[in-house]
PDB file of C-alpha atoms in Angstrom:
ATOM      1  CA  MET A1145      20.433 -23.341 -26.003  1.00 43.00           C
ATOM      2  CA  ASP A1146      17.247 -23.713 -28.039  1.00 47.00           C
ATOM      3  CA  ILE A1147      13.748 -22.343 -27.380  1.00 44.00           C
ATOM      4  CA  GLN A1148      12.669 -25.533 -25.622  1.00 46.00           C
ATOM      5  CA  ASP A1149      15.566 -25.211 -23.150  1.00 47.00           C
ATOM      6  CA  ILE A1150      14.684 -21.568 -22.448  1.00 43.00           C
ATOM      7  CA  ASN A1151      11.040 -22.448 -21.804  1.00 48.00           C
ATOM      8  CA  GLN A1152      12.111 -25.284 -19.520  1.00 47.00           C
ATOM      9  CA  ASN A1153      14.324 -22.922 -17.500  1.00 50.00           C
ATOM     10  CA  GLN A1154      11.478 -20.418 -17.185  1.00 52.00           C
ATOM     11  CA  GLU A1155       9.182 -23.162 -15.903  1.00 58.00           C
ATOM     12  CA  ASP A1156      11.775 -24.090 -13.270  1.00 67.00           C
ATOM     13  CA  ILE A1157      11.713 -20.563 -11.783  1.00 74.00           C
ATOM     14  CA  PRO A1158       9.251 -20.482  -8.856  1.00 85.00           C
ATOM     15  CA  PRO A1159       6.776 -17.580  -8.720  1.00 91.00           C
ATOM     16  CA  PRO A1160       7.821 -14.648  -6.518  1.00 96.00           C
ATOM     17  CA  ARG A1161       6.699 -14.627  -2.906  1.00 97.00           C
ATOM     18  CA  ILE A1162       4.589 -11.551  -2.274  1.00 98.00           C
ATOM     19  CA  ILE A1163       5.115  -9.626   0.967  1.00 98.00           C
ATOM     20  CA  GLY A1164       2.319  -7.214   1.809  1.00 98.00           C
ATOM     21  CA  LEU A1165       3.792  -3.971   3.167  1.00 98.00           C
ATOM     22  CA  THR A1166       1.504  -1.646   5.107  1.00 97.00           C
ATOM     23  CA  GLY A1167       1.395   1.046   7.768  1.00 96.00           C
ATOM     24  CA  GLY A1168      -0.860   3.851   8.925  1.00 93.00           C
ATOM     25  CA  ILE A1169      -0.413   7.540   8.244  1.00 93.00           C
ATOM     26  CA  GLY A1170       2.973   8.808   9.459  1.00 94.00           C
ATOM     27  CA  SER A1171       4.303   5.316  10.195  1.00 95.00           C
ATOM     28  CA  GLY A1172       7.187   5.412   7.724  1.00 95.00           C
ATOM     29  CA  LYS A1173       5.820   2.744   5.383  1.00 96.00           C
ATOM     30  CA  THR A1174       7.096   4.529   2.277  1.00 95.00           C
ATOM     31  CA  SER A1175      10.534   5.024   3.835  1.00 96.00           C
ATOM     32  CA  VAL A1176      10.792   1.286   4.431  1.00 98.00           C
ATOM     33  CA  ALA A1177       9.671   0.641   0.849  1.00 98.00           C
ATOM     34  CA  LYS A1178      12.486   2.861  -0.440  1.00 97.00           C
ATOM     35  CA  LEU A1179      15.010   1.049   1.749  1.00 97.00           C
ATOM     36  CA  LEU A1180      13.813  -2.285   0.363  1.00 98.00           C
ATOM     37  CA  GLU A1181      14.223  -0.976  -3.181  1.00 97.00           C
ATOM     38  CA  GLU A1182      17.765   0.114  -2.350  1.00 97.00           C
ATOM     39  CA  LYS A1183      18.398  -3.473  -1.282  1.00 96.00           C
ATOM     40  CA  GLY A1184      17.261  -4.655  -4.716  1.00 96.00           C
ATOM     41  CA  PHE A1185      13.729  -5.808  -3.870  1.00 97.00           C
ATOM     42  CA  PRO A1186      10.960  -4.869  -6.351  1.00 98.00           C
ATOM     43  CA  VAL A1187       8.168  -2.812  -4.746  1.00 98.00           C
ATOM     44  CA  TYR A1188       4.721  -2.234  -6.229  1.00 98.00           C
ATOM     45  CA  TYR A1189       3.260   1.010  -4.873  1.00 97.00           C
ATOM     46  CA  SER A1190      -0.468   0.239  -4.869  1.00 95.00           C
ATOM     47  CA  ASP A1191      -1.508   3.653  -3.573  1.00 89.00           C
ATOM     48  CA  ASP A1192       0.492   5.498  -6.239  1.00 93.00           C
ATOM     49  CA  GLU A1193      -0.670   3.161  -8.996  1.00 96.00           C
ATOM     50  CA  ALA A1194      -4.292   3.646  -7.913  1.00 94.00           C
ATOM     51  CA  LYS A1195      -3.869   7.396  -8.471  1.00 93.00           C
ATOM     52  CA  ASN A1196      -2.807   6.685 -12.061  1.00 95.00           C
ATOM     53  CA  ILE A1197      -5.450   4.038 -12.749  1.00 96.00           C
ATOM     54  CA  VAL A1198      -8.421   6.244 -11.746  1.00 97.00           C
ATOM     55  CA  ASN A1199      -7.356   8.614 -14.527  1.00 95.00           C
ATOM     56  CA  LYS A1200      -6.460   6.171 -17.309  1.00 93.00           C
ATOM     57  CA  ASP A1201      -9.109   3.431 -16.874  1.00 94.00           C
ATOM     58  CA  SER A1202     -12.208   4.736 -18.683  1.00 93.00           C
ATOM     59  CA  GLU A1203     -14.500   1.982 -17.397  1.00 94.00           C
ATOM     60  CA  LEU A1204     -13.440   2.672 -13.796  1.00 96.00           C
ATOM     61  CA  LYS A1205     -13.933   6.395 -14.359  1.00 96.00           C
ATOM     62  CA  GLU A1206     -17.558   5.809 -15.392  1.00 96.00           C
ATOM     63  CA  LYS A1207     -18.205   3.721 -12.286  1.00 96.00           C
ATOM     64  CA  ILE A1208     -16.701   6.358  -9.997  1.00 97.00           C
ATOM     65  CA  ILE A1209     -18.829   9.095 -11.591  1.00 96.00           C
ATOM     66  CA  ALA A1210     -21.913   6.897 -11.151  1.00 97.00           C
ATOM     67  CA  LEU A1211     -21.060   6.535  -7.463  1.00 96.00           C
ATOM     68  CA  LEU A1212     -19.942  10.068  -6.626  1.00 96.00           C
ATOM     69  CA  GLY A1213     -21.297  12.318  -9.381  1.00 95.00           C
ATOM     70  CA  GLN A1214     -19.723  14.340 -12.179  1.00 95.00           C
ATOM     71  CA  GLU A1215     -17.676  16.400  -9.708  1.00 96.00           C
ATOM     72  CA  ALA A1216     -15.523  13.328  -9.070  1.00 97.00           C
ATOM     73  CA  TYR A1217     -13.627  14.435 -12.186  1.00 97.00           C
ATOM     74  CA  GLN A1218     -12.633  17.981 -13.050  1.00 94.00           C
ATOM     75  CA  ASP A1219     -11.402  18.746 -16.565  1.00 93.00           C
ATOM     76  CA  GLY A1220     -11.096  15.006 -17.128  1.00 90.00           C
ATOM     77  CA  LYS A1221      -8.871  14.478 -14.093  1.00 95.00           C
ATOM     78  CA  TYR A1222      -9.712  12.730 -10.841  1.00 96.00           C
ATOM     79  CA  ASN A1223     -10.870  15.382  -8.367  1.00 96.00           C
ATOM     80  CA  ARG A1224      -8.998  14.114  -5.341  1.00 93.00           C
ATOM     81  CA  ARG A1225     -10.086  16.894  -2.977  1.00 92.00           C
ATOM     82  CA  PHE A1226     -13.784  16.461  -3.775  1.00 95.00           C
ATOM     83  CA  VAL A1227     -13.617  12.679  -3.451  1.00 95.00           C
ATOM     84  CA  ALA A1228     -11.720  12.906  -0.148  1.00 91.00           C
ATOM     85  CA  LYS A1229     -14.462  15.097   1.331  1.00 90.00           C
ATOM     86  CA  LYS A1230     -17.203  12.764   0.120  1.00 92.00           C
ATOM     87  CA  VAL A1231     -15.691   9.582   1.512  1.00 91.00           C
ATOM     88  CA  PHE A1232     -14.470  11.144   4.761  1.00 86.00           C
ATOM     89  CA  ILE A1233     -18.003  11.806   5.943  1.00 87.00           C
ATOM     90  CA  ASP A1234     -19.479   8.523   4.685  1.00 90.00           C
ATOM     91  CA  SER A1235     -17.635   5.276   5.396  1.00 86.00           C
ATOM     92  CA  GLU A1236     -20.101   3.294   3.279  1.00 92.00           C
ATOM     93  CA  VAL A1237     -19.252   5.387   0.208  1.00 94.00           C
ATOM     94  CA  LEU A1238     -15.558   4.905   1.010  1.00 91.00           C
ATOM     95  CA  ASN A1239     -16.020   1.133   1.062  1.00 89.00           C
ATOM     96  CA  GLU A1240     -17.890   1.218  -2.254  1.00 94.00           C
ATOM     97  CA  LEU A1241     -15.140   3.337  -3.811  1.00 95.00           C
ATOM     98  CA  ASN A1242     -12.429   0.981  -2.549  1.00 90.00           C
ATOM     99  CA  HIS A1243     -14.274  -1.982  -4.032  1.00 90.00           C
ATOM    100  CA  LEU A1244     -14.363  -0.218  -7.397  1.00 94.00           C
ATOM    101  CA  ILE A1245     -10.700   0.754  -7.427  1.00 94.00           C
ATOM    102  CA  HIS A1246      -9.230  -2.394  -5.874  1.00 91.00           C
ATOM    103  CA  PRO A1247     -10.064  -4.846  -8.735  1.00 92.00           C
ATOM    104  CA  ALA A1248      -8.466  -2.497 -11.270  1.00 94.00           C
ATOM    105  CA  VAL A1249      -5.325  -2.188  -9.137  1.00 94.00           C
ATOM    106  CA  ARG A1250      -5.278  -5.964  -8.621  1.00 93.00           C
ATOM    107  CA  LEU A1251      -5.207  -6.577 -12.376  1.00 94.00           C
ATOM    108  CA  ASP A1252      -2.386  -4.074 -12.805  1.00 95.00           C
ATOM    109  CA  PHE A1253      -0.493  -5.709  -9.932  1.00 96.00           C
ATOM    110  CA  GLU A1254      -0.898  -9.170 -11.455  1.00 95.00           C
ATOM    111  CA  LYS A1255       0.641  -7.924 -14.716  1.00 95.00           C
ATOM    112  CA  TRP A1256       3.525  -6.456 -12.731  1.00 97.00           C
ATOM    113  CA  VAL A1257       4.071  -9.695 -10.800  1.00 96.00           C
ATOM    114  CA  SER A1258       4.279 -11.690 -14.033  1.00 94.00           C
ATOM    115  CA  SER A1259       7.354  -9.668 -15.049  1.00 94.00           C
ATOM    116  CA  GLN A1260       9.246 -10.154 -11.762  1.00 96.00           C
ATOM    117  CA  THR A1261      11.983 -12.724 -11.166  1.00 93.00           C
ATOM    118  CA  SER A1262      13.013 -11.958  -7.557  1.00 95.00           C
ATOM    119  CA  GLU A1263      12.296 -14.508  -4.846  1.00 96.00           C
ATOM    120  CA  PHE A1264      10.553 -11.845  -2.749  1.00 97.00           C
ATOM    121  CA  ILE A1265       8.571  -8.866  -4.012  1.00 98.00           C
ATOM    122  CA  PHE A1266       6.663  -6.278  -1.991  1.00 98.00           C
ATOM    123  CA  LYS A1267       3.160  -4.940  -2.419  1.00 98.00           C
ATOM    124  CA  GLU A1268       2.862  -1.576  -0.649  1.00 97.00           C
ATOM    125  CA  THR A1269      -0.711  -0.712   0.280  1.00 95.00           C
ATOM    126  CA  ALA A1270      -2.379   1.246   3.061  1.00 91.00           C
ATOM    127  CA  LEU A1271      -5.391  -1.096   3.112  1.00 89.00           C
ATOM    128  CA  LEU A1272      -3.644  -4.456   3.323  1.00 95.00           C
ATOM    129  CA  PHE A1273      -5.657  -5.675   6.301  1.00 96.00           C
ATOM    130  CA  GLU A1274      -8.787  -3.587   5.765  1.00 90.00           C
ATOM    131  CA  LEU A1275      -9.408  -5.253   2.384  1.00 87.00           C
ATOM    132  CA  ASN A1276      -8.041  -8.653   3.492  1.00 92.00           C
ATOM    133  CA  LEU A1277      -5.289  -8.392   0.893  1.00 93.00           C
ATOM    134  CA  HIS A1278      -2.853 -10.048   3.305  1.00 96.00           C
ATOM    135  CA  GLU A1279      -4.681 -13.320   2.625  1.00 96.00           C
ATOM    136  CA  GLN A1280      -3.323 -13.181  -0.936  1.00 94.00           C
ATOM    137  CA  CYS A1281       0.263 -12.617   0.242  1.00 97.00           C
ATOM    138  CA  TYR A1282       2.959 -14.997   1.399  1.00 97.00           C
ATOM    139  CA  LYS A1283       3.659 -12.816   4.456  1.00 97.00           C
ATOM    140  CA  SER A1284       2.750  -9.355   5.748  1.00 98.00           C
ATOM    141  CA  LEU A1285       4.969  -6.567   7.083  1.00 98.00           C
ATOM    142  CA  LEU A1286       3.578  -3.762   9.236  1.00 98.00           C
ATOM    143  CA  VAL A1287       5.463  -0.521   9.816  1.00 98.00           C
ATOM    144  CA  THR A1288       4.171   1.191  12.939  1.00 97.00           C
ATOM    145  CA  ALA A1289       5.034   3.920  15.441  1.00 96.00           C
ATOM    146  CA  ASP A1290       3.570   5.621  18.492  1.00 95.00           C
ATOM    147  CA  ASP A1291       0.485   7.705  17.689  1.00 94.00           C
ATOM    148  CA  ASN A1292       1.944  11.043  18.820  1.00 94.00           C
ATOM    149  CA  LEU A1293       5.040  10.508  16.707  1.00 95.00           C
ATOM    150  CA  ARG A1294       2.936   9.600  13.665  1.00 95.00           C
ATOM    151  CA  ILE A1295       0.875  12.756  14.146  1.00 95.00           C
ATOM    152  CA  LYS A1296       3.975  14.949  14.439  1.00 94.00           C
ATOM    153  CA  ARG A1297       5.532  13.463  11.297  1.00 94.00           C
ATOM    154  CA  THR A1298       2.344  13.990   9.319  1.00 94.00           C
ATOM    155  CA  MET A1299       1.949  17.559  10.591  1.00 94.00           C
ATOM    156  CA  ASP A1300       5.508  18.335   9.462  1.00 92.00           C
ATOM    157  CA  ARG A1301       4.992  16.618   6.095  1.00 92.00           C
ATOM    158  CA  ASP A1302       1.449  17.569   5.094  1.00 90.00           C
ATOM    159  CA  ASN A1303       0.909  20.886   6.875  1.00 88.00           C
ATOM    160  CA  LYS A1304      -2.227  19.538   8.592  1.00 88.00           C
ATOM    161  CA  THR A1305      -3.448  20.280  12.098  1.00 93.00           C
ATOM    162  CA  TYR A1306      -3.274  17.847  14.995  1.00 93.00           C
ATOM    163  CA  ARG A1307      -7.064  17.449  14.943  1.00 92.00           C
ATOM    164  CA  GLU A1308      -7.170  16.791  11.189  1.00 90.00           C
ATOM    165  CA  ILE A1309      -4.618  14.003  11.443  1.00 92.00           C
ATOM    166  CA  GLU A1310      -6.246  12.568  14.542  1.00 91.00           C
ATOM    167  CA  ALA A1311      -9.550  12.378  12.646  1.00 88.00           C
ATOM    168  CA  ILE A1312      -7.851  10.517   9.784  1.00 87.00           C
ATOM    169  CA  MET A1313      -6.262   8.052  12.209  1.00 90.00           C
ATOM    170  CA  HIS A1314      -9.606   7.339  13.833  1.00 87.00           C
ATOM    171  CA  LYS A1315     -10.918   6.297  10.405  1.00 83.00           C
ATOM    172  CA  GLN A1316      -8.106   3.771   9.981  1.00 87.00           C
ATOM    173  CA  MET A1317      -7.880   0.311  11.500  1.00 92.00           C
ATOM    174  CA  PRO A1318      -6.399   0.549  15.027  1.00 93.00           C
ATOM    175  CA  GLU A1319      -2.703  -0.270  15.211  1.00 93.00           C
ATOM    176  CA  LYS A1320      -3.320  -2.947  17.876  1.00 94.00           C
ATOM    177  CA  ASP A1321      -5.525  -4.829  15.407  1.00 96.00           C
ATOM    178  CA  LYS A1322      -2.929  -4.589  12.639  1.00 97.00           C
ATOM    179  CA  ILE A1323      -0.207  -5.836  14.981  1.00 96.00           C
ATOM    180  CA  LYS A1324      -2.252  -8.959  15.687  1.00 97.00           C
ATOM    181  CA  LEU A1325      -2.545  -9.682  11.952  1.00 97.00           C
ATOM    182  CA  ALA A1326       1.012  -8.894  10.835  1.00 98.00           C
ATOM    183  CA  ASP A1327       3.651 -11.584  10.322  1.00 97.00           C
ATOM    184  CA  TYR A1328       6.498  -9.100  10.711  1.00 98.00           C
ATOM    185  CA  ILE A1329       6.563  -5.698  12.428  1.00 97.00           C
ATOM    186  CA  ILE A1330       8.988  -2.786  12.149  1.00 98.00           C
ATOM    187  CA  TYR A1331       8.716  -0.267  14.976  1.00 97.00           C
ATOM    188  CA  ASN A1332       9.712   3.149  13.642  1.00 97.00           C
ATOM    189  CA  ASN A1333       9.946   5.141  16.874  1.00 96.00           C
ATOM    190  CA  SER A1334      13.457   6.473  16.478  1.00 95.00           C
ATOM    191  CA  ASP A1335      15.698   7.985  13.782  1.00 94.00           C
ATOM    192  CA  TRP A1336      16.625   7.084  10.206  1.00 95.00           C
ATOM    193  CA  GLU A1337      19.596   4.956  11.255  1.00 96.00           C
ATOM    194  CA  ASN A1338      17.381   2.905  13.547  1.00 96.00           C
ATOM    195  CA  LEU A1339      14.826   2.415  10.760  1.00 97.00           C
ATOM    196  CA  GLN A1340      17.593   1.121   8.501  1.00 97.00           C
ATOM    197  CA  SER A1341      18.698  -1.255  11.246  1.00 97.00           C
ATOM    198  CA  GLU A1342      15.117  -2.466  11.845  1.00 97.00           C
ATOM    199  CA  THR A1343      14.643  -3.051   8.115  1.00 97.00           C
ATOM    200  CA  ASN A1344      17.864  -5.048   7.895  1.00 97.00           C
ATOM    201  CA  ALA A1345      16.808  -7.102  10.914  1.00 97.00           C
ATOM    202  CA  PHE A1346      13.487  -7.863   9.186  1.00 97.00           C
ATOM    203  CA  LEU A1347      15.296  -9.007   6.024  1.00 97.00           C
ATOM    204  CA  ASP A1348      17.513 -11.292   8.096  1.00 96.00           C
ATOM    205  CA  LYS A1349      14.364 -13.004   9.432  1.00 94.00           C
ATOM    206  CA  LEU A1350      12.607 -13.220   6.059  1.00 92.00           C
ATOM    207  CA  HIS A1351      12.488 -16.730   4.647  1.00 83.00           C
TER     208      HIS A1351
END
């Protein structure tokens, strides 16, 4: 096979179909992402990648400092605690920060997509619907659970109080609104075995 044949074969491969994967705090979104990876599906963890990009992208760092002040970085590293306090009390600042970080993550994601060969790939992001990212995806998958269960899981995981988690949830898009927008929904109201079963059922419906 010569180079021309190889190029022809590459052109015949359709681009991957992107599934946006989202879920609110304590929903089990990351657990579903891990299950999908175990099944052989590539997953891009937008939230994790954003944490890396804010430290390695010098241009983005300058923009964040201009928005939030020098305290946004401490010893050259993104000051997550300071930033969280700033944006928690001011939703407008949060929106401005998201619109700084999102383009940088999008570029990184596009590079990642170009290296994938699977028919379906997953983009994990907490703000899929809030930033209208689902409009750029083939389909969307929402992982959700009852509010009290989400709060309990997060309390056990993050050592936060009920009130702290409740305040975070109130800042997020209501689950009922996400459910209306989602193409597929996994309800994570039971145990690990049930979540595995729900994930398999989703994959059976995916086409």
